[in-house]
Amino acid sequence: MKGATTQFVCSQCGYNSSKWLGKCPDCGSWNSFTEEKIEDKKSVSKDNSQYSSTTLAQVPYENEFRFESGISELDRVLGGGIVRASSILVGGEPGIGKSTLMLQVVAGCSSRRKVLYVSGEESASQVRQRAERLGLDLGSINIFCDTKLEKILSVLKNEKPSLAVIDSLQTLATDELTSVAGSVTQIRNCCMEIVSMCKAIGTSVFFIGHVTKEGTLAGPKIIEHMVDTVLYFEQASMGVRLIRAAKNRFGSVDEIGIFTMTGEGLEGVKDPASFFISERQESTLPPGIAYTAITEGTRTFLVELQALIVDAKTGYSRVYSDKIDSSRVTRVCAILERHAGIRLADKDIYVNVAGGMKVNEVSVELALAMALWSAESQTSLPAKMVSFGELSLAGEVRPVNYGDRRIKAAAEMGFDKALVPASMNLDNSRILLKRCQKVRDAFTFR
C-alpha cells in the first residue's frame, strides 16, 4: 500500500506546494505554509440521469426575499435585511462583539421564525449567561454546541431553521479529513458543505470568522468567494463599533453601520451625522482643525480632520496617518508645496480623523489641505466652515459627487460657510459658498 503523502498549503490564499516555501508565490505572504496530508479521492459512480435547464420565467417568485434582523443598522449594511438562504461571513478582532451581535440577531428573529445558534468556542451555559446579561428571551433561541461538521449538518437538515449562526468557522472539522480544525482544507470543506446545505433547505447562515493581525479574515481567500456577503466589524474610538460590507451580492457595499456597546449589548447610533465631531467650548478652532462632509451609502457624515506639523526629528520627513491613507496625505503635501508654496519637505506630519473613523473618499483632499495649511501657518479656520473637493496634481480643485447632500447635512449641523470646487452647481440658499478653482485660492477664505 502506498504511504500517505503530504502537501504544503498557504493559510492565506490556499496555494498548494509539494515543498515548504518561505514566501507564497501567489499572495506574497511570508511563513504561511502549513503541512497537510493529501486525502485520497473517493470513487464516484457514473450518473446516467437525464437533466435539463429551465427559463428564468419558470422560476417561482419568492414573496419573502428578505426579512429583518431586528437590528436596523445591520439591515442597512446588508441592503435592507437578511436574504433568504444567503450566507454571510462576519469578521472582526477578538472581543469586538461579533458573538454578542449574532446572539442579538437570532434573538431578534426568534419571535417570527425558527433560529439556531451553533457554538464551537463556548459552552451552552456560557452562551446562556451572555443571553441573560443582554436580557434576551432564552426560550426562543435553540443552541447546539459541537464542532463536528457531520453533527451540525444533521441538526440543520432535521430542524430546518430560518436562520443559523456558526460561531466560529475556524473551529469546525470533518471526520473525512485528517487535518486539524482551522486548517485551510478544513475551513474550505466545512464552509462549502454548510453553505450547500443551507441553500438547499432555505436557511440563512451567518459565519463568525477570525481575523489575522493585518486585519483580514483568516483562512483562504476562496472562503470569501463561497459566501454571498462579507462583513467587517471594526472598532473606532469612544467605544464605537463600525460594520462595513466588503462584498454583498444582494446590495451595496457603500453603507456603514455604527454601534455603541452598552450593558444591554450593541445598540445602533440613531443620529450619527455629527457623531464624529468634537464638542468644543471655545468659539475659535485650534490651528490644524478642518471639517468635511463624507458620504457612506445613503448617509452623510460630518467629520473632523486634525493635522499637526513639527520640524523633522531625523534627516528626512515622515508622515504618520492611519485613518487616512498615508499616500494620500503625501500627495496632498506635494500639491501644497508645488502649487501653494508651502514647504513641508523638512517636516514631520501627523494626520488624524476624530472619532477613529477611516476615511477613503477623494472629497476629503481639500479639507485635508486646509488642515495642513492651518497647522503650518498656525492660523485657525472658521469654526462653522465645511470644505470638500478633490485635488488634481496640477493644483486644481475638482468636483465630487453628492454636493447637495453634503451642503444639506452641513447646514443642518449649524455650519454657515462652505469651501467648494468652483465647477460644482450647488444650492447656495442654505449656506454661504466660497468657490475655488485652484488650491491656492482656498487659503484666502476668512
Tab-separated table of C-alpha atoms in Angstrom:
chain	number	residue	atom	x	y	z
A	1	MET	CA	0.000	0.000	0.000
A	2	LYS	CA	1.323	3.406	-0.950
A	3	GLY	CA	2.203	5.594	2.016
A	4	ALA	CA	0.335	8.797	2.704
A	5	THR	CA	1.780	11.883	1.033
A	6	THR	CA	1.741	15.441	2.243
A	7	GLN	CA	1.444	18.884	0.732
A	8	PHE	CA	2.100	22.396	1.958
A	9	VAL	CA	-0.819	24.849	1.827
A	10	CYS	CA	-0.737	28.636	2.224
A	11	SER	CA	-3.061	29.574	5.093
A	12	GLN	CA	-3.783	32.950	3.469
A	13	CYS	CA	-4.776	32.035	-0.089
A	14	GLY	CA	-4.837	28.204	-0.266
A	15	TYR	CA	-1.912	27.857	-2.691
A	16	ASN	CA	-0.557	24.270	-2.784
A	17	SER	CA	3.108	23.302	-2.980
A	18	SER	CA	4.948	19.992	-2.811
A	19	LYS	CA	7.558	21.568	-0.517
A	20	TRP	CA	7.658	24.231	2.178
A	21	LEU	CA	8.185	27.776	0.915
A	22	GLY	CA	9.098	30.843	2.931
A	23	LYS	CA	7.088	33.192	0.717
A	24	CYS	CA	3.868	32.321	-1.068
A	25	PRO	CA	4.303	32.898	-4.823
A	26	ASP	CA	0.562	33.596	-5.189
A	27	CYS	CA	-0.333	36.111	-2.431
A	28	GLY	CA	3.165	37.102	-1.269
A	29	SER	CA	2.644	36.298	2.425
A	30	TRP	CA	5.610	35.036	4.479
A	31	ASN	CA	5.768	31.903	6.675
A	32	SER	CA	2.172	31.000	5.870
A	33	PHE	CA	2.656	27.401	4.647
A	34	THR	CA	1.391	24.536	6.794
A	35	GLU	CA	1.814	20.828	6.166
A	36	GLU	CA	-1.311	18.797	5.415
A	37	LYS	CA	-1.899	15.205	4.396
A	38	ILE	CA	-3.237	14.646	0.889
A	39	GLU	CA	-6.575	12.865	1.134
A	40	ASP	CA	-7.405	10.014	-1.226
A	41	LYS	CA	-10.074	10.871	-3.764
A	42	LYS	CA	-13.325	8.999	-3.365
A	43	SER	CA	-14.560	6.912	-6.240
A	44	VAL	CA	-17.714	8.360	-7.770
A	45	SER	CA	-20.178	6.172	-9.627
A	46	LYS	CA	-21.243	7.296	-13.075
A	47	ASP	CA	-24.507	9.247	-13.091
A	48	ASN	CA	-26.709	8.312	-16.062
A	49	SER	CA	-29.619	10.537	-15.022
A	50	GLN	CA	-31.067	13.000	-17.528
A	51	TYR	CA	-31.026	16.683	-16.536
A	52	SER	CA	-32.486	19.754	-18.197
A	53	SER	CA	-32.424	23.509	-17.685
A	54	THR	CA	-35.320	25.915	-17.170
A	55	THR	CA	-36.054	29.525	-18.072
A	56	LEU	CA	-35.992	32.317	-15.504
A	57	ALA	CA	-39.684	32.929	-16.140
A	58	GLN	CA	-40.444	29.420	-14.848
A	59	VAL	CA	-38.571	30.001	-11.578
A	60	PRO	CA	-41.122	30.541	-8.764
A	61	TYR	CA	-41.067	34.029	-7.251
A	62	GLU	CA	-40.353	34.265	-3.518
A	63	ASN	CA	-42.597	36.777	-1.767
A	64	GLU	CA	-40.326	36.967	1.277
A	65	PHE	CA	-36.962	37.508	-0.365
A	66	ARG	CA	-35.625	39.389	2.681
A	67	PHE	CA	-36.524	39.537	6.336
A	68	GLU	CA	-35.452	41.993	9.024
A	69	SER	CA	-32.837	41.029	11.595
A	70	GLY	CA	-34.291	43.247	14.307
A	71	ILE	CA	-31.190	45.486	14.201
A	72	SER	CA	-31.725	48.371	11.802
A	73	GLU	CA	-28.032	49.253	11.478
A	74	LEU	CA	-27.204	45.705	10.364
A	75	ASP	CA	-30.161	45.624	7.966
A	76	ARG	CA	-28.877	48.844	6.396
A	77	VAL	CA	-25.447	47.324	5.711
A	78	LEU	CA	-26.990	44.111	4.330
A	79	GLY	CA	-29.069	46.113	1.848
A	80	GLY	CA	-32.436	46.070	3.613
A	81	GLY	CA	-32.399	42.843	5.609
A	82	ILE	CA	-31.238	39.211	5.553
A	83	VAL	CA	-31.738	37.476	2.211
A	84	ARG	CA	-33.367	34.068	2.491
A	85	ALA	CA	-30.889	31.155	2.074
A	86	SER	CA	-27.934	33.549	1.925
A	87	SER	CA	-24.544	33.033	3.558
A	88	ILE	CA	-22.842	35.890	5.432
A	89	LEU	CA	-19.299	35.920	6.820
A	90	VAL	CA	-18.663	38.295	9.750
A	91	GLY	CA	-15.052	39.039	10.677
A	92	GLY	CA	-13.541	41.169	13.405
A	93	GLU	CA	-10.939	41.356	16.134
A	94	PRO	CA	-11.332	39.213	19.284
A	95	GLY	CA	-13.626	40.816	21.845
A	96	ILE	CA	-15.119	43.377	19.471
A	97	GLY	CA	-18.640	41.957	19.891
A	98	LYS	CA	-19.211	39.542	16.990
A	99	SER	CA	-20.801	36.848	19.142
A	100	THR	CA	-22.861	39.425	21.037
A	101	LEU	CA	-24.214	40.899	17.803
A	102	MET	CA	-25.058	37.483	16.368
A	103	LEU	CA	-26.825	36.458	19.582
A	104	GLN	CA	-28.885	39.646	19.365
A	105	VAL	CA	-29.691	38.857	15.731
A	106	VAL	CA	-31.022	35.354	16.462
A	107	ALA	CA	-32.992	36.751	19.406
A	108	GLY	CA	-34.482	39.476	17.207
A	109	CYS	CA	-35.598	36.921	14.605
A	110	SER	CA	-36.749	34.243	17.054
A	111	SER	CA	-40.217	35.705	17.618
A	112	ARG	CA	-41.202	35.170	13.972
A	113	ARG	CA	-39.055	32.262	12.748
A	114	LYS	CA	-37.016	29.312	13.933
A	115	VAL	CA	-33.394	30.079	14.775
A	116	LEU	CA	-30.305	28.060	15.664
A	117	TYR	CA	-27.095	29.186	17.348
A	118	VAL	CA	-24.182	26.754	16.837
A	119	SER	CA	-21.370	27.385	19.314
A	120	GLY	CA	-17.981	25.776	18.854
A	121	GLU	CA	-15.999	28.078	21.146
A	122	GLU	CA	-18.279	28.456	24.185
A	123	SER	CA	-20.359	26.032	26.188
A	124	ALA	CA	-24.135	26.248	26.305
A	125	SER	CA	-24.031	27.657	29.847
A	126	GLN	CA	-21.624	30.414	28.797
A	127	VAL	CA	-23.900	31.420	25.923
A	128	ARG	CA	-26.877	31.385	28.292
A	129	GLN	CA	-25.099	33.680	30.735
A	130	ARG	CA	-24.422	36.188	27.980
A	131	ALA	CA	-28.024	35.998	26.761
A	132	GLU	CA	-29.290	36.618	30.303
A	133	ARG	CA	-26.954	39.591	30.660
A	134	LEU	CA	-28.348	41.029	27.428
A	135	GLY	CA	-31.928	40.468	28.584
A	136	LEU	CA	-32.854	38.140	25.691
A	137	ASP	CA	-35.691	35.603	25.584
A	138	LEU	CA	-33.936	32.320	26.390
A	139	GLY	CA	-36.886	30.110	25.474
A	140	SER	CA	-36.949	31.159	21.825
A	141	ILE	CA	-33.263	30.523	20.988
A	142	ASN	CA	-32.148	26.999	20.058
A	143	ILE	CA	-28.491	26.199	20.705
A	144	PHE	CA	-26.240	23.342	19.622
A	145	CYS	CA	-22.662	23.081	20.882
A	146	ASP	CA	-20.322	20.999	18.751
A	147	THR	CA	-17.537	21.380	16.211
A	148	LYS	CA	-18.107	18.246	14.101
A	149	LEU	CA	-19.414	19.089	10.648
A	150	GLU	CA	-21.460	15.900	10.308
A	151	LYS	CA	-23.410	16.614	13.522
A	152	ILE	CA	-24.058	20.242	12.538
A	153	LEU	CA	-25.312	19.231	9.082
A	154	SER	CA	-27.630	16.666	10.692
A	155	VAL	CA	-29.131	19.278	13.023
A	156	LEU	CA	-29.611	21.736	10.164
A	157	LYS	CA	-31.276	19.102	7.982
A	158	ASN	CA	-33.602	17.884	10.750
A	159	GLU	CA	-34.660	21.251	12.178
A	160	LYS	CA	-34.500	23.438	9.012
A	161	PRO	CA	-34.180	26.772	10.840
A	162	SER	CA	-34.813	30.030	9.005
A	163	LEU	CA	-31.632	31.489	10.476
A	164	ALA	CA	-28.459	29.826	11.758
A	165	VAL	CA	-25.263	31.240	13.258
A	166	ILE	CA	-21.975	29.276	13.165
A	167	ASP	CA	-19.605	30.522	15.905
A	168	SER	CA	-16.985	30.144	14.618
A	169	LEU	CA	-15.859	28.886	11.215
A	170	GLN	CA	-12.294	28.161	12.384
A	171	THR	CA	-13.478	25.628	14.991
A	172	LEU	CA	-15.223	23.302	12.543
A	173	ALA	CA	-13.782	19.970	11.416
A	174	THR	CA	-14.972	16.952	9.468
A	175	ASP	CA	-14.003	13.341	10.133
A	176	GLU	CA	-13.340	12.834	6.419
A	177	LEU	CA	-10.183	14.947	6.678
A	178	THR	CA	-7.220	14.222	8.916
A	179	SER	CA	-6.009	17.820	9.176
A	180	VAL	CA	-6.703	19.778	12.342
A	181	ALA	CA	-9.566	22.240	12.786
A	182	GLY	CA	-8.686	25.671	11.461
A	183	SER	CA	-6.504	24.373	8.649
A	184	VAL	CA	-7.093	25.590	5.104
A	185	THR	CA	-8.583	22.284	3.965
A	186	GLN	CA	-10.955	22.001	6.933
A	187	ILE	CA	-12.189	25.596	6.657
A	188	ARG	CA	-12.757	25.307	2.916
A	189	ASN	CA	-14.616	21.997	3.051
A	190	CYS	CA	-16.730	22.788	6.110
A	191	CYS	CA	-17.792	26.151	4.715
A	192	MET	CA	-18.713	24.651	1.350
A	193	GLU	CA	-20.763	21.847	2.926
A	194	ILE	CA	-22.720	24.159	5.244
A	195	VAL	CA	-23.396	26.738	2.516
A	196	SER	CA	-24.683	23.989	0.185
A	197	MET	CA	-26.911	22.520	2.898
A	198	CYS	CA	-28.355	25.900	3.909
A	199	LYS	CA	-29.170	26.857	0.321
A	200	ALA	CA	-30.920	23.504	-0.163
A	201	ILE	CA	-33.128	23.870	2.929
A	202	GLY	CA	-33.663	27.647	2.666
A	203	THR	CA	-31.659	28.646	5.758
A	204	SER	CA	-29.830	31.947	6.045
A	205	VAL	CA	-26.494	31.377	7.760
A	206	PHE	CA	-24.015	33.682	9.483
A	207	PHE	CA	-20.408	32.515	9.870
A	208	ILE	CA	-18.256	34.205	12.504
A	209	GLY	CA	-14.647	34.318	11.324
A	210	HIS	CA	-11.330	35.185	12.939
A	211	VAL	CA	-9.050	37.857	11.527
A	212	THR	CA	-5.287	37.973	11.127
A	213	LYS	CA	-3.001	40.570	12.701
A	214	GLU	CA	-3.233	42.514	9.409
A	215	GLY	CA	-7.000	42.805	9.928
A	216	THR	CA	-8.052	40.457	7.118
A	217	LEU	CA	-10.191	37.352	7.507
A	218	ALA	CA	-8.173	34.285	8.480
A	219	GLY	CA	-8.257	31.377	6.103
A	220	PRO	CA	-8.029	31.056	2.326
A	221	LYS	CA	-9.475	33.810	0.134
A	222	ILE	CA	-11.749	31.266	-1.515
A	223	ILE	CA	-13.990	31.407	1.578
A	224	GLU	CA	-14.936	34.972	0.713
A	225	HIS	CA	-15.961	33.785	-2.760
A	226	MET	CA	-18.112	30.968	-1.354
A	227	VAL	CA	-20.340	33.239	0.727
A	228	ASP	CA	-22.756	35.895	-0.524
A	229	THR	CA	-21.757	38.695	1.854
A	230	VAL	CA	-18.590	39.561	3.765
A	231	LEU	CA	-18.878	41.967	6.709
A	232	TYR	CA	-16.019	43.511	8.681
A	233	PHE	CA	-16.541	44.575	12.295
A	234	GLU	CA	-14.156	47.413	13.232
A	235	GLN	CA	-13.571	49.333	16.422
A	236	ALA	CA	-13.214	53.106	16.428
A	237	SER	CA	-12.548	55.283	19.448
A	238	MET	CA	-15.077	56.141	22.173
A	239	GLY	CA	-16.335	52.531	22.224
A	240	VAL	CA	-17.829	52.862	18.750
A	241	ARG	CA	-18.093	49.786	16.529
A	242	LEU	CA	-18.374	50.099	12.739
A	243	ILE	CA	-19.606	47.382	10.439
A	244	ARG	CA	-18.914	47.511	6.698
A	245	ALA	CA	-19.625	45.234	3.760
A	246	ALA	CA	-16.568	44.234	1.747
A	247	LYS	CA	-18.769	42.138	-0.554
A	248	ASN	CA	-22.542	41.989	-0.973
A	249	ARG	CA	-24.279	40.110	-3.778
A	250	PHE	CA	-27.675	41.484	-2.785
A	251	GLY	CA	-26.939	45.122	-2.023
A	252	SER	CA	-24.475	47.979	-1.926
A	253	VAL	CA	-21.078	47.875	-0.218
A	254	ASP	CA	-21.175	51.620	0.485
A	255	GLU	CA	-23.349	51.513	3.604
A	256	ILE	CA	-21.913	51.586	7.116
A	257	GLY	CA	-23.460	50.576	10.437
A	258	ILE	CA	-22.494	52.383	13.635
A	259	PHE	CA	-22.927	50.740	17.056
A	260	THR	CA	-22.103	51.521	20.646
A	261	MET	CA	-21.565	48.827	23.283
A	262	THR	CA	-23.884	49.141	26.269
A	263	GLY	CA	-24.889	46.925	29.180
A	264	GLU	CA	-27.737	45.580	27.023
A	265	GLY	CA	-25.453	44.757	24.094
A	266	LEU	CA	-24.764	46.591	20.858
A	267	GLU	CA	-27.080	49.479	20.032
A	268	GLY	CA	-27.251	51.387	16.779
A	269	VAL	CA	-26.411	55.090	16.785
A	270	LYS	CA	-29.649	56.822	15.797
A	271	ASP	CA	-28.260	60.197	14.633
A	272	PRO	CA	-24.652	59.726	13.517
A	273	ALA	CA	-24.367	62.797	11.234
A	274	SER	CA	-22.344	64.777	13.799
A	275	PHE	CA	-21.127	61.796	15.829
A	276	PHE	CA	-17.503	62.223	14.761
A	277	ILE	CA	-17.195	65.944	15.512
A	278	SER	CA	-15.568	67.014	18.781
A	279	GLU	CA	-17.522	69.319	21.075
A	280	ARG	CA	-15.618	72.477	21.992
A	281	GLN	CA	-16.479	75.330	24.285
A	282	GLU	CA	-14.221	77.839	22.506
A	283	SER	CA	-15.612	79.939	19.666
A	284	THR	CA	-12.439	79.534	17.588
A	285	LEU	CA	-10.859	76.339	16.333
A	286	PRO	CA	-7.318	75.321	17.232
A	287	PRO	CA	-4.905	75.509	14.268
A	288	GLY	CA	-4.832	72.301	12.234
A	289	ILE	CA	-8.568	71.526	12.503
A	290	ALA	CA	-10.833	71.352	9.448
A	291	TYR	CA	-14.312	69.932	8.864
A	292	THR	CA	-15.546	67.987	5.860
A	293	ALA	CA	-18.665	66.092	4.799
A	294	ILE	CA	-18.338	62.499	3.588
A	295	THR	CA	-20.943	60.089	2.229
A	296	GLU	CA	-21.346	56.432	3.130
A	297	GLY	CA	-24.145	54.940	1.059
A	298	THR	CA	-27.332	56.882	1.808
A	299	ARG	CA	-25.812	58.673	4.797
A	300	THR	CA	-23.760	61.843	5.083
A	301	PHE	CA	-21.360	62.387	7.990
A	302	LEU	CA	-19.553	65.474	9.211
A	303	VAL	CA	-16.037	64.545	10.292
A	304	GLU	CA	-13.165	66.471	11.816
A	305	LEU	CA	-9.701	66.280	10.289
A	306	GLN	CA	-6.737	67.043	12.540
A	307	ALA	CA	-3.224	67.928	11.389
A	308	LEU	CA	-0.031	68.592	13.330
A	309	ILE	CA	3.211	69.713	11.675
A	310	VAL	CA	6.565	69.850	13.508
A	311	ASP	CA	10.198	70.020	12.470
A	312	ALA	CA	11.565	66.659	11.377
A	313	LYS	CA	13.422	64.875	14.185
A	314	THR	CA	15.610	62.951	11.745
A	315	GLY	CA	17.243	63.802	8.458
A	316	TYR	CA	14.047	63.203	6.466
A	317	SER	CA	10.366	63.995	6.939
A	318	ARG	CA	7.795	61.375	7.864
A	319	VAL	CA	4.018	61.099	7.571
A	320	TYR	CA	2.014	59.491	10.392
A	321	SER	CA	-1.565	58.661	9.413
A	322	ASP	CA	-3.727	55.558	9.757
A	323	LYS	CA	-7.310	56.823	9.363
A	324	ILE	CA	-6.472	58.463	6.028
A	325	ASP	CA	-4.186	56.644	3.608
A	326	SER	CA	-0.667	57.989	4.166
A	327	SER	CA	-0.049	58.041	0.404
A	328	ARG	CA	-2.995	60.436	0.031
A	329	VAL	CA	-1.511	62.692	2.725
A	330	THR	CA	1.882	62.622	0.977
A	331	ARG	CA	0.270	63.501	-2.354
A	332	VAL	CA	-1.657	66.457	-0.885
A	333	CYS	CA	1.547	67.702	0.753
A	334	ALA	CA	3.328	67.570	-2.616
A	335	ILE	CA	0.492	69.547	-4.229
A	336	LEU	CA	0.729	72.202	-1.493
A	337	GLU	CA	4.490	72.515	-1.947
A	338	ARG	CA	4.304	72.826	-5.725
A	339	HIS	CA	1.165	74.934	-6.186
A	340	ALA	CA	0.742	76.839	-2.906
A	341	GLY	CA	4.358	77.467	-1.909
A	342	ILE	CA	4.027	75.705	1.468
A	343	ARG	CA	7.289	73.963	2.370
A	344	LEU	CA	6.695	70.638	4.090
A	345	ALA	CA	9.687	68.592	2.939
A	346	ASP	CA	11.570	69.084	6.223
A	347	LYS	CA	8.559	68.464	8.493
A	348	ASP	CA	7.051	65.547	10.359
A	349	ILE	CA	3.337	65.441	9.563
A	350	TYR	CA	0.666	63.871	11.763
A	351	VAL	CA	-2.900	63.431	10.475
A	352	ASN	CA	-5.890	62.042	12.361
A	353	VAL	CA	-9.662	61.746	11.986
A	354	ALA	CA	-11.611	62.493	15.167
A	355	GLY	CA	-13.638	59.549	16.411
A	356	GLY	CA	-11.409	56.951	14.783
A	357	MET	CA	-13.358	56.620	11.543
A	358	LYS	CA	-11.417	55.573	8.447
A	359	VAL	CA	-11.910	57.938	5.520
A	360	ASN	CA	-11.287	56.819	1.932
A	361	GLU	CA	-13.110	59.444	-0.141
A	362	VAL	CA	-11.237	61.734	-2.520
A	363	SER	CA	-13.581	64.514	-1.380
A	364	VAL	CA	-11.553	64.956	1.827
A	365	GLU	CA	-8.465	66.196	-0.027
A	366	LEU	CA	-9.467	69.884	0.022
A	367	ALA	CA	-10.283	69.733	3.747
A	368	LEU	CA	-7.015	67.882	4.351
A	369	ALA	CA	-5.143	70.646	2.515
A	370	MET	CA	-6.910	73.255	4.674
A	371	ALA	CA	-5.970	71.400	7.869
A	372	LEU	CA	-2.317	71.131	6.772
A	373	TRP	CA	-2.183	74.818	5.807
A	374	SER	CA	-3.782	75.785	9.117
A	375	ALA	CA	-1.307	73.670	11.087
A	376	GLU	CA	1.725	75.030	9.220
A	377	SER	CA	0.660	78.697	9.338
A	378	GLN	CA	-0.814	78.415	12.854
A	379	THR	CA	-3.977	80.061	11.520
A	380	SER	CA	-7.388	78.945	12.763
A	381	LEU	CA	-10.059	78.189	10.196
A	382	PRO	CA	-13.637	79.493	10.609
A	383	ALA	CA	-15.368	77.376	13.248
A	384	LYS	CA	-18.515	76.837	11.138
A	385	MET	CA	-16.902	76.124	7.782
A	386	VAL	CA	-17.000	72.810	5.927
A	387	SER	CA	-14.944	72.049	2.832
A	388	PHE	CA	-14.869	69.255	0.271
A	389	GLY	CA	-13.287	68.661	-3.117
A	390	GLU	CA	-10.705	66.564	-4.938
A	391	LEU	CA	-7.236	67.939	-5.693
A	392	SER	CA	-5.541	67.267	-9.010
A	393	LEU	CA	-1.772	67.075	-9.360
A	394	ALA	CA	-1.999	70.380	-11.246
A	395	GLY	CA	-3.344	72.093	-8.132
A	396	GLU	CA	-6.946	72.229	-9.370
A	397	VAL	CA	-9.940	71.702	-7.099
A	398	ARG	CA	-12.146	69.142	-8.832
A	399	PRO	CA	-15.858	68.459	-8.212
A	400	VAL	CA	-17.133	65.456	-6.251
A	401	ASN	CA	-20.431	63.585	-6.081
A	402	TYR	CA	-23.429	64.317	-3.817
A	403	GLY	CA	-22.592	68.002	-3.296
A	404	ASP	CA	-26.143	68.994	-2.364
A	405	ARG	CA	-26.343	66.197	0.225
A	406	ARG	CA	-23.114	67.394	1.823
A	407	ILE	CA	-24.301	71.002	1.918
A	408	LYS	CA	-27.647	69.969	3.402
A	409	ALA	CA	-26.006	67.905	6.155
A	410	ALA	CA	-23.614	70.728	6.995
A	411	ALA	CA	-26.427	73.279	7.187
A	412	GLU	CA	-28.461	71.012	9.474
A	413	MET	CA	-25.436	70.746	11.780
A	414	GLY	CA	-25.219	74.543	12.085
A	415	PHE	CA	-22.441	75.235	9.566
A	416	ASP	CA	-22.828	78.547	7.726
A	417	LYS	CA	-19.880	78.502	5.279
A	418	ALA	CA	-18.646	76.003	2.711
A	419	LEU	CA	-15.464	75.874	0.646
A	420	VAL	CA	-16.313	74.013	-2.573
A	421	PRO	CA	-14.958	73.449	-6.109
A	422	ALA	CA	-15.791	76.312	-8.490
A	423	SER	CA	-17.285	73.982	-11.106
A	424	MET	CA	-19.918	72.421	-8.821
A	425	ASN	CA	-23.535	73.516	-9.287
A	426	LEU	CA	-24.801	73.786	-5.705
A	427	ASP	CA	-27.803	75.331	-3.966
A	428	ASN	CA	-26.453	78.337	-2.048
A	429	SER	CA	-29.692	79.224	-0.263
A	430	ARG	CA	-28.747	77.152	2.796
A	431	ILE	CA	-25.158	78.208	3.311
A	432	LEU	CA	-22.571	80.800	2.166
A	433	LEU	CA	-20.430	79.274	-0.581
A	434	LYS	CA	-16.824	80.122	-1.354
A	435	ARG	CA	-15.794	78.650	-4.697
A	436	CYS	CA	-12.167	77.935	-5.526
A	437	GLN	CA	-10.658	76.764	-8.782
A	438	LYS	CA	-7.067	76.364	-7.576
A	439	VAL	CA	-5.910	75.098	-4.201
A	440	ARG	CA	-4.034	78.333	-3.525
A	441	ASP	CA	-7.355	80.236	-3.798
A	442	ALA	CA	-8.752	78.275	-0.842
A	443	PHE	CA	-6.473	79.960	1.707
A	444	THR	CA	-7.975	83.422	1.083
A	445	PHE	CA	-11.218	82.361	2.792
A	446	ARG	CA	-11.991	84.182	6.050
